[in-house]
Amino acid sequence: MGYLGNHLATVVTGVFAAVLTGLWPYFVDFAPILNFVFIMAVPITWFLTFTCWISQKSADYVKKFEANHSHGEKKSLSNSQTTQVFASNMDQISYTEIKQAQNHLSEELNQLKEYVKLKDEEIDRLNQEISNLQTLVQIESLKTELANLKMLASGKKK
């Protein structure tokens, strides 16, 4: 647990704060700057002492809390592991059941492959239709352009 129940930092800062507090009245008359230093240092050191004390209390509480709960968790963990081992021994699957499941999954896989193959063929067919439609659009655009040229040519002849 350490020296002074892990409160060594608290004791050291507390002693330092007490010494500063005790020396303050003796140095007030020497220089105004020393008075300012003591005005700043004394409350800060007492605040640090309080902070050290609170943080150590918090750390002690957390350690005690974790020690109580980790022991209970270890018990429940070992019980659940024993239950799992027992259950796994009872639920052993036979070789034929594994083969049946494998065959069933293979059939499903083959059905999916056929479905994907049909979809691929449909995609290829749709791509071909799109290509044909693009060609028809190009042909119609050429016909329109040719008709426009004929109209222009006939208009120039008149």
PDB file of N, CA and C in Angstrom, residues 75-125:
ATOM      1  N   LYS A  75     -16.122 -15.700 -10.594  1.00  0.00           N
ATOM      2  CA  LYS A  75     -16.972 -16.822 -10.231  1.00  0.00           C
ATOM      3  C   LYS A  75     -17.984 -17.108 -11.330  1.00  0.00           C
ATOM      4  N   SER A  76     -18.683 -16.059 -11.785  1.00  0.00           N
ATOM      5  CA  SER A  76     -19.722 -16.263 -12.790  1.00  0.00           C
ATOM      6  C   SER A  76     -19.112 -16.701 -14.115  1.00  0.00           C
ATOM      7  N   LEU A  77     -17.903 -16.220 -14.429  1.00  0.00           N
ATOM      8  CA  LEU A  77     -17.240 -16.618 -15.663  1.00  0.00           C
ATOM      9  C   LEU A  77     -16.889 -18.096 -15.633  1.00  0.00           C
ATOM     10  N   SER A  78     -16.375 -18.602 -14.519  1.00  0.00           N
ATOM     11  CA  SER A  78     -16.010 -20.010 -14.458  1.00  0.00           C
ATOM     12  C   SER A  78     -17.256 -20.884 -14.536  1.00  0.00           C
ATOM     13  N   ASN A  79     -18.375 -20.456 -13.940  1.00  0.00           N
ATOM     14  CA  ASN A  79     -19.612 -21.227 -14.022  1.00  0.00           C
ATOM     15  C   ASN A  79     -20.132 -21.281 -15.446  1.00  0.00           C
ATOM     16  N   SER A  80     -20.066 -20.157 -16.177  1.00  0.00           N
ATOM     17  CA  SER A  80     -20.569 -20.150 -17.545  1.00  0.00           C
ATOM     18  C   SER A  80     -19.674 -20.993 -18.454  1.00  0.00           C
ATOM     19  N   GLN A  81     -18.367 -20.997 -18.204  1.00  0.00           N
ATOM     20  CA  GLN A  81     -17.467 -21.828 -19.014  1.00  0.00           C
ATOM     21  C   GLN A  81     -17.757 -23.300 -18.787  1.00  0.00           C
ATOM     22  N   THR A  82     -18.032 -23.688 -17.558  1.00  0.00           N
ATOM     23  CA  THR A  82     -18.357 -25.084 -17.263  1.00  0.00           C
ATOM     24  C   THR A  82     -19.640 -25.472 -17.971  1.00  0.00           C
ATOM     25  N   THR A  83     -20.627 -24.587 -17.973  1.00  0.00           N
ATOM     26  CA  THR A  83     -21.895 -24.860 -18.639  1.00  0.00           C
ATOM     27  C   THR A  83     -21.691 -25.015 -20.146  1.00  0.00           C
ATOM     28  N   GLN A  84     -20.840 -24.175 -20.741  1.00  0.00           N
ATOM     29  CA  GLN A  84     -20.587 -24.257 -22.179  1.00  0.00           C
ATOM     30  C   GLN A  84     -19.897 -25.573 -22.542  1.00  0.00           C
ATOM     31  N   VAL A  85     -18.933 -25.999 -21.750  1.00  0.00           N
ATOM     32  CA  VAL A  85     -18.233 -27.254 -22.029  1.00  0.00           C
ATOM     33  C   VAL A  85     -19.219 -28.411 -21.949  1.00  0.00           C
ATOM     34  N   PHE A  86     -20.085 -28.426 -20.935  1.00  0.00           N
ATOM     35  CA  PHE A  86     -21.068 -29.484 -20.782  1.00  0.00           C
ATOM     36  C   PHE A  86     -22.039 -29.502 -21.958  1.00  0.00           C
ATOM     37  N   ALA A  87     -22.487 -28.302 -22.370  1.00  0.00           N
ATOM     38  CA  ALA A  87     -23.437 -28.211 -23.475  1.00  0.00           C
ATOM     39  C   ALA A  87     -22.790 -28.656 -24.778  1.00  0.00           C
ATOM     40  N   SER A  88     -21.515 -28.326 -24.986  1.00  0.00           N
ATOM     41  CA  SER A  88     -20.864 -28.715 -26.239  1.00  0.00           C
ATOM     42  C   SER A  88     -20.680 -30.224 -26.319  1.00  0.00           C
ATOM     43  N   ASN A  89     -20.512 -30.907 -25.195  1.00  0.00           N
ATOM     44  CA  ASN A  89     -20.401 -32.365 -25.213  1.00  0.00           C
ATOM     45  C   ASN A  89     -21.732 -33.014 -25.560  1.00  0.00           C
ATOM     46  N   MET A  90     -22.826 -32.404 -25.152  1.00  0.00           N
ATOM     47  CA  MET A  90     -24.138 -32.973 -25.439  1.00  0.00           C
ATOM     48  C   MET A  90     -24.550 -32.716 -26.882  1.00  0.00           C
ATOM     49  N   ASP A  91     -24.101 -31.621 -27.473  1.00  0.00           N
ATOM     50  CA  ASP A  91     -24.574 -31.207 -28.786  1.00  0.00           C
ATOM     51  C   ASP A  91     -23.628 -31.612 -29.909  1.00  0.00           C
ATOM     52  N   GLN A  92     -22.953 -32.733 -29.795  1.00  0.00           N
ATOM     53  CA  GLN A  92     -22.055 -33.152 -30.866  1.00  0.00           C
ATOM     54  C   GLN A  92     -22.873 -33.562 -32.078  1.00  0.00           C
ATOM     55  N   ILE A  93     -22.397 -33.149 -33.254  1.00  0.00           N
ATOM     56  CA  ILE A  93     -23.116 -33.408 -34.498  1.00  0.00           C
ATOM     57  C   ILE A  93     -22.453 -34.594 -35.190  1.00  0.00           C
ATOM     58  N   SER A  94     -23.297 -35.463 -35.736  1.00  0.00           N
ATOM     59  CA  SER A  94     -22.761 -36.651 -36.397  1.00  0.00           C
ATOM     60  C   SER A  94     -22.274 -36.297 -37.803  1.00  0.00           C
ATOM     61  N   TYR A  95     -21.499 -37.192 -38.365  1.00  0.00           N
ATOM     62  CA  TYR A  95     -20.925 -36.996 -39.694  1.00  0.00           C
ATOM     63  C   TYR A  95     -22.023 -36.902 -40.751  1.00  0.00           C
ATOM     64  N   THR A  96     -23.067 -37.716 -40.629  1.00  0.00           N
ATOM     65  CA  THR A  96     -24.153 -37.685 -41.622  1.00  0.00           C
ATOM     66  C   THR A  96     -24.903 -36.348 -41.577  1.00  0.00           C
ATOM     67  N   GLU A  97     -25.088 -35.806 -40.392  1.00  0.00           N
ATOM     68  CA  GLU A  97     -25.752 -34.506 -40.296  1.00  0.00           C
ATOM     69  C   GLU A  97     -24.910 -33.412 -40.951  1.00  0.00           C
ATOM     70  N   ILE A  98     -23.606 -33.516 -40.782  1.00  0.00           N
ATOM     71  CA  ILE A  98     -22.706 -32.547 -41.415  1.00  0.00           C
ATOM     72  C   ILE A  98     -22.792 -32.678 -42.925  1.00  0.00           C
ATOM     73  N   LYS A  99     -22.801 -33.911 -43.431  1.00  0.00           N
ATOM     74  CA  LYS A  99     -22.899 -34.140 -44.878  1.00  0.00           C
ATOM     75  C   LYS A  99     -24.227 -33.622 -45.421  1.00  0.00           C
ATOM     76  N   GLN A 100     -25.324 -33.846 -44.689  1.00  0.00           N
ATOM     77  CA  GLN A 100     -26.625 -33.354 -45.131  1.00  0.00           C
ATOM     78  C   GLN A 100     -26.629 -31.827 -45.213  1.00  0.00           C
ATOM     79  N   ALA A 101     -26.052 -31.184 -44.206  1.00  0.00           N
ATOM     80  CA  ALA A 101     -25.988 -29.725 -44.220  1.00  0.00           C
ATOM     81  C   ALA A 101     -25.121 -29.237 -45.369  1.00  0.00           C
ATOM     82  N   GLN A 102     -24.024 -29.948 -45.618  1.00  0.00           N
ATOM     83  CA  GLN A 102     -23.130 -29.566 -46.722  1.00  0.00           C
ATOM     84  C   GLN A 102     -23.840 -29.714 -48.059  1.00  0.00           C
ATOM     85  N   ASN A 103     -24.582 -30.800 -48.254  1.00  0.00           N
ATOM     86  CA  ASN A 103     -25.323 -31.005 -49.500  1.00  0.00           C
ATOM     87  C   ASN A 103     -26.406 -29.934 -49.676  1.00  0.00           C
ATOM     88  N   HIS A 104     -27.096 -29.630 -48.598  1.00  0.00           N
ATOM     89  CA  HIS A 104     -28.131 -28.595 -48.655  1.00  0.00           C
ATOM     90  C   HIS A 104     -27.527 -27.248 -49.050  1.00  0.00           C
ATOM     91  N   LEU A 105     -26.402 -26.899 -48.437  1.00  0.00           N
ATOM     92  CA  LEU A 105     -25.747 -25.630 -48.762  1.00  0.00           C
ATOM     93  C   LEU A 105     -25.211 -25.631 -50.196  1.00  0.00           C
ATOM     94  N   SER A 106     -24.741 -26.783 -50.669  1.00  0.00           N
ATOM     95  CA  SER A 106     -24.267 -26.878 -52.055  1.00  0.00           C
ATOM     96  C   SER A 106     -25.414 -26.656 -53.032  1.00  0.00           C
ATOM     97  N   GLU A 107     -26.582 -27.216 -52.729  1.00  0.00           N
ATOM     98  CA  GLU A 107     -27.751 -27.009 -53.583  1.00  0.00           C
ATOM     99  C   GLU A 107     -28.136 -25.533 -53.623  1.00  0.00           C
ATOM    100  N   GLU A 108     -28.137 -24.890 -52.472  1.00  0.00           N
ATOM    101  CA  GLU A 108     -28.462 -23.464 -52.430  1.00  0.00           C
ATOM    102  C   GLU A 108     -27.448 -22.645 -53.222  1.00  0.00           C
ATOM    103  N   LEU A 109     -26.174 -23.018 -53.106  1.00  0.00           N
ATOM    104  CA  LEU A 109     -25.128 -22.322 -53.853  1.00  0.00           C
ATOM    105  C   LEU A 109     -25.332 -22.479 -55.352  1.00  0.00           C
ATOM    106  N   ASN A 110     -25.656 -23.687 -55.791  1.00  0.00           N
ATOM    107  CA  ASN A 110     -25.907 -23.917 -57.218  1.00  0.00           C
ATOM    108  C   ASN A 110     -27.113 -23.116 -57.707  1.00  0.00           C
ATOM    109  N   GLN A 111     -28.169 -23.031 -56.883  1.00  0.00           N
ATOM    110  CA  GLN A 111     -29.330 -22.232 -57.263  1.00  0.00           C
ATOM    111  C   GLN A 111     -28.949 -20.761 -57.400  1.00  0.00           C
ATOM    112  N   LEU A 112     -28.138 -20.295 -56.477  1.00  0.00           N
ATOM    113  CA  LEU A 112     -27.691 -18.902 -56.568  1.00  0.00           C
ATOM    114  C   LEU A 112     -26.848 -18.666 -57.815  1.00  0.00           C
ATOM    115  N   LYS A 113     -25.998 -19.624 -58.135  1.00  0.00           N
ATOM    116  CA  LYS A 113     -25.179 -19.489 -59.347  1.00  0.00           C
ATOM    117  C   LYS A 113     -26.056 -19.425 -60.587  1.00  0.00           C
ATOM    118  N   GLU A 114     -27.102 -20.265 -60.657  1.00  0.00           N
ATOM    119  CA  GLU A 114     -28.022 -20.244 -61.789  1.00  0.00           C
ATOM    120  C   GLU A 114     -28.753 -18.903 -61.866  1.00  0.00           C
ATOM    121  N   TYR A 115     -29.182 -18.410 -60.707  1.00  0.00           N
ATOM    122  CA  TYR A 115     -29.878 -17.132 -60.658  1.00  0.00           C
ATOM    123  C   TYR A 115     -28.972 -16.011 -61.161  1.00  0.00           C
ATOM    124  N   VAL A 116     -27.724 -16.020 -60.708  1.00  0.00           N
ATOM    125  CA  VAL A 116     -26.773 -15.002 -61.147  1.00  0.00           C
ATOM    126  C   VAL A 116     -26.507 -15.135 -62.646  1.00  0.00           C
ATOM    127  N   LYS A 117     -26.423 -16.378 -63.141  1.00  0.00           N
ATOM    128  CA  LYS A 117     -26.191 -16.602 -64.562  1.00  0.00           C
ATOM    129  C   LYS A 117     -27.357 -16.047 -65.382  1.00  0.00           C
ATOM    130  N   LEU A 118     -28.611 -16.282 -64.918  1.00  0.00           N
ATOM    131  CA  LEU A 118     -29.774 -15.737 -65.604  1.00  0.00           C
ATOM    132  C   LEU A 118     -29.750 -14.209 -65.596  1.00  0.00           C
ATOM    133  N   LYS A 119     -29.376 -13.643 -64.478  1.00  0.00           N
ATOM    134  CA  LYS A 119     -29.304 -12.179 -64.388  1.00  0.00           C
ATOM    135  C   LYS A 119     -28.218 -11.636 -65.311  1.00  0.00           C
ATOM    136  N   ASP A 120     -27.084 -12.329 -65.381  1.00  0.00           N
ATOM    137  CA  ASP A 120     -26.019 -11.898 -66.290  1.00  0.00           C
ATOM    138  C   ASP A 120     -26.494 -11.938 -67.747  1.00  0.00           C
ATOM    139  N   GLU A 121     -27.218 -13.011 -68.109  1.00  0.00           N
ATOM    140  CA  GLU A 121     -27.739 -13.111 -69.465  1.00  0.00           C
ATOM    141  C   GLU A 121     -28.744 -11.992 -69.741  1.00  0.00           C
ATOM    142  N   GLU A 122     -29.576 -11.680 -68.750  1.00  0.00           N
ATOM    143  CA  GLU A 122     -30.545 -10.600 -68.916  1.00  0.00           C
ATOM    144  C   GLU A 122     -29.834  -9.256 -69.069  1.00  0.00           C
ATOM    145  N   ILE A 123     -28.774  -9.059 -68.318  1.00  0.00           N
ATOM    146  CA  ILE A 123     -27.999  -7.815 -68.428  1.00  0.00           C
ATOM    147  C   ILE A 123     -27.369  -7.710 -69.814  1.00  0.00           C
ATOM    148  N   ASP A 124     -26.825  -8.819 -70.314  1.00  0.00           N
ATOM    149  CA  ASP A 124     -26.240  -8.806 -71.660  1.00  0.00           C
ATOM    150  C   ASP A 124     -27.302  -8.494 -72.709  1.00  0.00           C
ATOM    151  N   ARG A 125     -28.496  -9.084 -72.567  1.00  0.00           N
ATOM    152  CA  ARG A 125     -29.579  -8.827 -73.507  1.00  0.00           C
ATOM    153  C   ARG A 125     -29.996  -7.367 -73.477  1.00  0.00           C
TER     154      ARG A 125
END
